[in-house]
XYZ file of C-alpha atoms in Angstrom:
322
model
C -16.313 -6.464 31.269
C -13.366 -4.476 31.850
C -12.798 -1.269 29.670
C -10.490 -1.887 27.293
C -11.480 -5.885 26.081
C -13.182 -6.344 23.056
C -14.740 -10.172 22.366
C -14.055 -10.272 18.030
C -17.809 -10.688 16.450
C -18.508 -11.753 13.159
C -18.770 -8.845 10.725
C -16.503 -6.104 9.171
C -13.908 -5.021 11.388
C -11.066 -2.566 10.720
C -7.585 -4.172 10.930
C -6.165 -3.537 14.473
C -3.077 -1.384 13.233
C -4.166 0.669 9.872
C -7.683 2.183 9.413
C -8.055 -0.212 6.194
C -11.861 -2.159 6.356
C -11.332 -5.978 6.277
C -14.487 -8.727 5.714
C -14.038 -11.468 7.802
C -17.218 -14.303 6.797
C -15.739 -16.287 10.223
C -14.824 -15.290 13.770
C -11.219 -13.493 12.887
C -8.609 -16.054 13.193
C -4.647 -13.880 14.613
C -2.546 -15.823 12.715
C 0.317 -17.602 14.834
C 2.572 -16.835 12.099
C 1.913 -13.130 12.273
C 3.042 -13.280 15.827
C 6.190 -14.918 15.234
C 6.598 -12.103 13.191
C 5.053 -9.667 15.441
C 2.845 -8.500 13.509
C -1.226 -9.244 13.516
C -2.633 -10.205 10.003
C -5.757 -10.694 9.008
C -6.939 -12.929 6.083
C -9.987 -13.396 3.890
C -9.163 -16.407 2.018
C -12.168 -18.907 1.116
C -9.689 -21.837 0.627
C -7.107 -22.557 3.534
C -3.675 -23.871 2.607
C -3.495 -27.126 3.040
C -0.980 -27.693 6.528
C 2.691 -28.681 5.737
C 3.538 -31.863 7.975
C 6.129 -31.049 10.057
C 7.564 -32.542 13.836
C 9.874 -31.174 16.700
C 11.491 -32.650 19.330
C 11.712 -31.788 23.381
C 14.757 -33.223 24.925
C 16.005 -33.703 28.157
C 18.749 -34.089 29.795
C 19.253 -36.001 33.352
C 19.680 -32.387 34.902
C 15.632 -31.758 33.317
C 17.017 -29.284 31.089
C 15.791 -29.049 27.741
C 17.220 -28.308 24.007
C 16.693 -24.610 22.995
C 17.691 -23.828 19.444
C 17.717 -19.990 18.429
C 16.214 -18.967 14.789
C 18.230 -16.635 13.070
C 16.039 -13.239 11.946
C 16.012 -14.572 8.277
C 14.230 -18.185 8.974
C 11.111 -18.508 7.308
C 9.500 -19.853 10.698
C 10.032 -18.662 14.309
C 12.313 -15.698 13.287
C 14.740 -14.629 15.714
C 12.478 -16.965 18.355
C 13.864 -19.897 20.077
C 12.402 -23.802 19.716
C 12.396 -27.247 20.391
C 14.632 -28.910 17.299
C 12.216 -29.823 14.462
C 11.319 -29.241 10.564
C 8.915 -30.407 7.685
C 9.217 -33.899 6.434
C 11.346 -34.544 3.793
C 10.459 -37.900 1.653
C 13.636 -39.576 2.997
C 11.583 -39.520 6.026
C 9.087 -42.260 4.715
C 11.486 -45.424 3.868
C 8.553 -47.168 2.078
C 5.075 -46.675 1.296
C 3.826 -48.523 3.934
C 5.640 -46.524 6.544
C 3.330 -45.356 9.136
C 2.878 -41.820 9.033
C 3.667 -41.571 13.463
C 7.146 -43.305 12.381
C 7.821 -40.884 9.382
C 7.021 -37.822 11.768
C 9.399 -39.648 14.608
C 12.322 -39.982 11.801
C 11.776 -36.095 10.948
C 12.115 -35.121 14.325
C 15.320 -37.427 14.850
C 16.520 -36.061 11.651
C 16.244 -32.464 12.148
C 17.793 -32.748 15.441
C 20.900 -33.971 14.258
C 20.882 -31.728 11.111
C 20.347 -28.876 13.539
C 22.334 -29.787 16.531
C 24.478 -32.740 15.723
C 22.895 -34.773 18.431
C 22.244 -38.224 16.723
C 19.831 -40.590 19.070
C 20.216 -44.468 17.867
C 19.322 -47.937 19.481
C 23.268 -48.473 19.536
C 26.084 -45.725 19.808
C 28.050 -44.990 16.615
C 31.135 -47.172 16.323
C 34.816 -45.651 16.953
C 34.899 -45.176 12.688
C 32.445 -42.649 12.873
C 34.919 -39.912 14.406
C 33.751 -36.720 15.346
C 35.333 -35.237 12.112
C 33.205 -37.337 10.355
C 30.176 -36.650 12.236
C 30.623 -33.605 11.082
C 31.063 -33.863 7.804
C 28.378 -35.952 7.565
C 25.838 -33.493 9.249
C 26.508 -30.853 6.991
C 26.406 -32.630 3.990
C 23.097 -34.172 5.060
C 22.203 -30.022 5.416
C 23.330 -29.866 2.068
C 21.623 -32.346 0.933
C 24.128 -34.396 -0.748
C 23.510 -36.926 0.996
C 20.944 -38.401 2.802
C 20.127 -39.176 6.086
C 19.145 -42.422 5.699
C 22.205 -43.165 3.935
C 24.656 -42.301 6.432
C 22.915 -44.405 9.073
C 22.892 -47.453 6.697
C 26.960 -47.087 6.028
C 27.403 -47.076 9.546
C 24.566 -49.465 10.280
C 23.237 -47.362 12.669
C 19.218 -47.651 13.611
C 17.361 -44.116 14.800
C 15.480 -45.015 18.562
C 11.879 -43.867 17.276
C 10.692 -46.266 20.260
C 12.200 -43.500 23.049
C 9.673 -40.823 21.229
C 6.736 -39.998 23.117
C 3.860 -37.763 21.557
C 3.742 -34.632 23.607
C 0.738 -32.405 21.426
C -0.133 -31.641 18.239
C -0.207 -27.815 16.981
C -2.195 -26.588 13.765
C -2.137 -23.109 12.096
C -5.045 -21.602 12.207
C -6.538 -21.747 8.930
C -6.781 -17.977 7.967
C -2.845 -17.629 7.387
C -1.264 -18.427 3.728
C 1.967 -20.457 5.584
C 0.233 -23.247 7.589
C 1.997 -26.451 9.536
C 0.444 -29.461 11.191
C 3.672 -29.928 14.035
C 3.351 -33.057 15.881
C 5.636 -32.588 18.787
C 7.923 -35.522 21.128
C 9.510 -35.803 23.915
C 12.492 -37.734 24.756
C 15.373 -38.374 27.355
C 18.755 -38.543 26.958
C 21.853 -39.139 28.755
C 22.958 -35.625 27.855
C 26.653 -37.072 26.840
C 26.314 -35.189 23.710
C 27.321 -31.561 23.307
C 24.860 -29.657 20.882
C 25.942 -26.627 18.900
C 24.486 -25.230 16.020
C 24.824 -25.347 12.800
C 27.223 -22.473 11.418
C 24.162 -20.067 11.187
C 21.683 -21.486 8.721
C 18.966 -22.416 10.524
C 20.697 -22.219 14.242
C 22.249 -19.600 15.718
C 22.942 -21.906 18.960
C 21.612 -24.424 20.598
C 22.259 -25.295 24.205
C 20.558 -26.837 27.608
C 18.344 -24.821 29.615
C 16.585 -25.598 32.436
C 12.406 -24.445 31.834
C 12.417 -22.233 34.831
C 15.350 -20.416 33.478
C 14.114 -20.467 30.172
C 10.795 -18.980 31.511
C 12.798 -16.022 33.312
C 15.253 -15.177 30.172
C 11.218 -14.826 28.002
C 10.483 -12.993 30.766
C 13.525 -10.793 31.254
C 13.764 -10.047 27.117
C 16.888 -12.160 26.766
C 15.354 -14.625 24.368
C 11.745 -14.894 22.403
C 9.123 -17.741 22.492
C 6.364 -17.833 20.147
C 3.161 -19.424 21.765
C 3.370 -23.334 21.382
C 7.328 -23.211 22.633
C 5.780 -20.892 25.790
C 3.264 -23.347 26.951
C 4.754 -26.615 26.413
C 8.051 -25.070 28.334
C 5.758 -23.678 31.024
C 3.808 -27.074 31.315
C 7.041 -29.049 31.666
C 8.120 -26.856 34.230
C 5.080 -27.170 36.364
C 6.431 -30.752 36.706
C 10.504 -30.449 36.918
C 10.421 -28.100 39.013
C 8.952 -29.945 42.128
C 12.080 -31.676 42.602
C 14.470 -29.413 40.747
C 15.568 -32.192 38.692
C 16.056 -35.926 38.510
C 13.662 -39.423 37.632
C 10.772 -37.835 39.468
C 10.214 -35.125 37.279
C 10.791 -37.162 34.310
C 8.117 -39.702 35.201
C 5.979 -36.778 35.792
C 6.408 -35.505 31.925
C 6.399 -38.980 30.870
C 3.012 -39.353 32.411
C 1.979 -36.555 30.982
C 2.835 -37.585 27.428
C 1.525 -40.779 27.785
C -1.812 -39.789 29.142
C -4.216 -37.601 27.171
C -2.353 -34.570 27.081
C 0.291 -36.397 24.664
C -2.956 -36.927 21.967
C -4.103 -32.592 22.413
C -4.195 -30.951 19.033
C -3.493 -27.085 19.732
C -5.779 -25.271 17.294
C -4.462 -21.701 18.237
C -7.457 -18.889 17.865
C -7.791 -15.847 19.445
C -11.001 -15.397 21.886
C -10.194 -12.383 23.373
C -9.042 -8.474 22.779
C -7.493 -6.601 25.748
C -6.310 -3.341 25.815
C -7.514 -2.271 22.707
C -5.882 -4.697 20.998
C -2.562 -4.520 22.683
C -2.976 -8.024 23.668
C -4.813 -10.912 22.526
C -6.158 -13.877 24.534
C -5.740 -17.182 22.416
C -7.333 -20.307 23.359
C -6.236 -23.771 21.783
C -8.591 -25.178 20.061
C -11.786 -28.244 20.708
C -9.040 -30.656 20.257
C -6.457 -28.969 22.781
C -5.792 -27.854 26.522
C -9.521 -26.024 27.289
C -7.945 -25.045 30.530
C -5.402 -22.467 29.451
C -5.625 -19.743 27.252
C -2.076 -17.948 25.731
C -2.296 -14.483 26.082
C 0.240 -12.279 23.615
C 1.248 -8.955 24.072
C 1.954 -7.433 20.607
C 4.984 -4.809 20.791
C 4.888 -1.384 20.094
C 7.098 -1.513 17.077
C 5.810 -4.449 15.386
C 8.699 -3.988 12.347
C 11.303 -4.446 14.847
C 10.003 -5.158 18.413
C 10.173 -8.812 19.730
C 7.031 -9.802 21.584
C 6.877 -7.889 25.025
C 5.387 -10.854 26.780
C 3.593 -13.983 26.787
C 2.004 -15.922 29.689
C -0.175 -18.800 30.512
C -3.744 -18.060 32.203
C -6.828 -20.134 32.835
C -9.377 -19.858 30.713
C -12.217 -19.307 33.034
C -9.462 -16.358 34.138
C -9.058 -14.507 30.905
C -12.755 -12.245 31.430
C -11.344 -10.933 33.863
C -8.085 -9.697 32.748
């Protein structure tokens, strides 16, 4: 074992940045929310909050790029990170009781897309009435909620395309952190004739196209943060884009993908490994998820006002030996 990794064993252990004891009764749990916040946090509760049912949306564009929106510092998830377009569900999601709960999580993911970028993705294209004053309009009082989603579509009998969603993983907080959400994640394509932008600063500072390899390099570089499930999933897609540099053939390829039985993964985030004495932690995704890749973190320095110095994708069977 190289000096420096510790494997986290089930007994008291001292939290990894104050000299404060901690009883753990399971294998410690680093809570995905403390690293969106940068900051590792341990937790003792016997009863786990109960998930809030949320969904997010990858899209690309003909070009294979994909929608980045950036968190402002203040958001309650994802801080200052940037990610796919998504939220929790909102009961205007479910349009009866006997709505399926995959179709409520595909309106959500529609819906928060638009809310948060003004890109609207329907069967047919709005008609010339619905100007792009009144697009709008309509977005942000949909943000304001005065008035609903649902009800904009109907006065312009418009009908969301759930159909062109494609289940792309499902990610679950680890059970040890008070904030929890159960994210089912899509993936769609689009013809990229829409121009995103954000939505004055509320919950998007910007949102705009970027390939994943240059998304990858800007993590890389410091320009912009991802928090573990955005990091993989863009690093996956890329694996497949980026054989042709674009066009249908990479598409099919993520298609595939979500189609097959990487579109069905749960991503149970948990940490399996120490390294460094704690300056990085190994995380490995679950029964459910991707055994084949672990996420390894690298927790800043100043973890009031750092940003995560790095995160990369390894193989599991390579993480003893890092």
């Amino acid at each position: 074992m190289r000096s420096g990794t510790t494997i986290i064993p089930r007994q008291i252990h001292r939290n990894l940045f104050t000299k404060s004891p901690i009883c753990l009764t399971t294998t410690t749990t680093i809570a995905l929310k403390a690293v969106q916040n940068h900051i590792v946090r341990m937790s003792s509760a016997n009863t786990p909050t109960v998930p809030r049912v949320s969904a997010s949306l990858i899209l690309l564009n003909p070009k294979n790029e994909l929608l980045l929106v950036h968190r402002p510092t203040h958001s309650s998830t994802f801080p200052g990170s940037h990610v796919f377009p998504g939220g929790a569900v909102s009961p205007q999601d479910t349009p009866t009781q006997t709505t399926p709960l995959l179709e409520t999580l595909k309106l959500c993911a529609l819906r928060e897309t638009f809310e948060e970028t003004g890109v609207l993705l329907t069967i047919t294209p709005p008609p010339p009435t619905l100007t792009p004053t009144l697009l709008a309009e309509a977005r942000k009082a949909i943000h304001d909620s005065a008035l609903t989603f649902p009800s904009f579509l109907q006065s312009y009998g418009l009908t969301l395309n759930t159909s062109a969603l494609h289940s792309f993983t499902k990610w679950i907080t680890p059970k040890t952190v008070p904030r929890r959400f159960e994210s089912q994640i899509f993936v769609t394509f689009v013809d990229g004739e829409q121009v995103p932008s954000h939505d004055g600063g509320v919950e998007v500072l910007s949102a705009k196209y970027l390939t994943p390899s240059r998304a990858l390099q800007m993590s890389k570089d410091g320009e912009l943060v991802f928090s573990p499930p955005q990091f993989y999933l863009v690093r996956r897609i890329e694996e497949f884009v980026s054989v042709d540099n674009g066009g249908e053939r990479g598409r099919r390829k993520v298609l595939e993908m979500a189609d097959g039985e990487f579109g069905t993964m749960v991503m149970e985030p948990h940490p399996i490994r120490l390294l460094d004495g704690g300056k990085r932690v190994a995380m490995g995704l679950g029964e459910r998820g991707d055994k084949e890749w672990a996420v390894v973190i690298e927790i800043p320095d100043d973890r009031k006002n750092g940003g995560l110095k790095g995160v990369e994708l390894v193989r599991r069977e390579h993480v003893a030996k890092l």
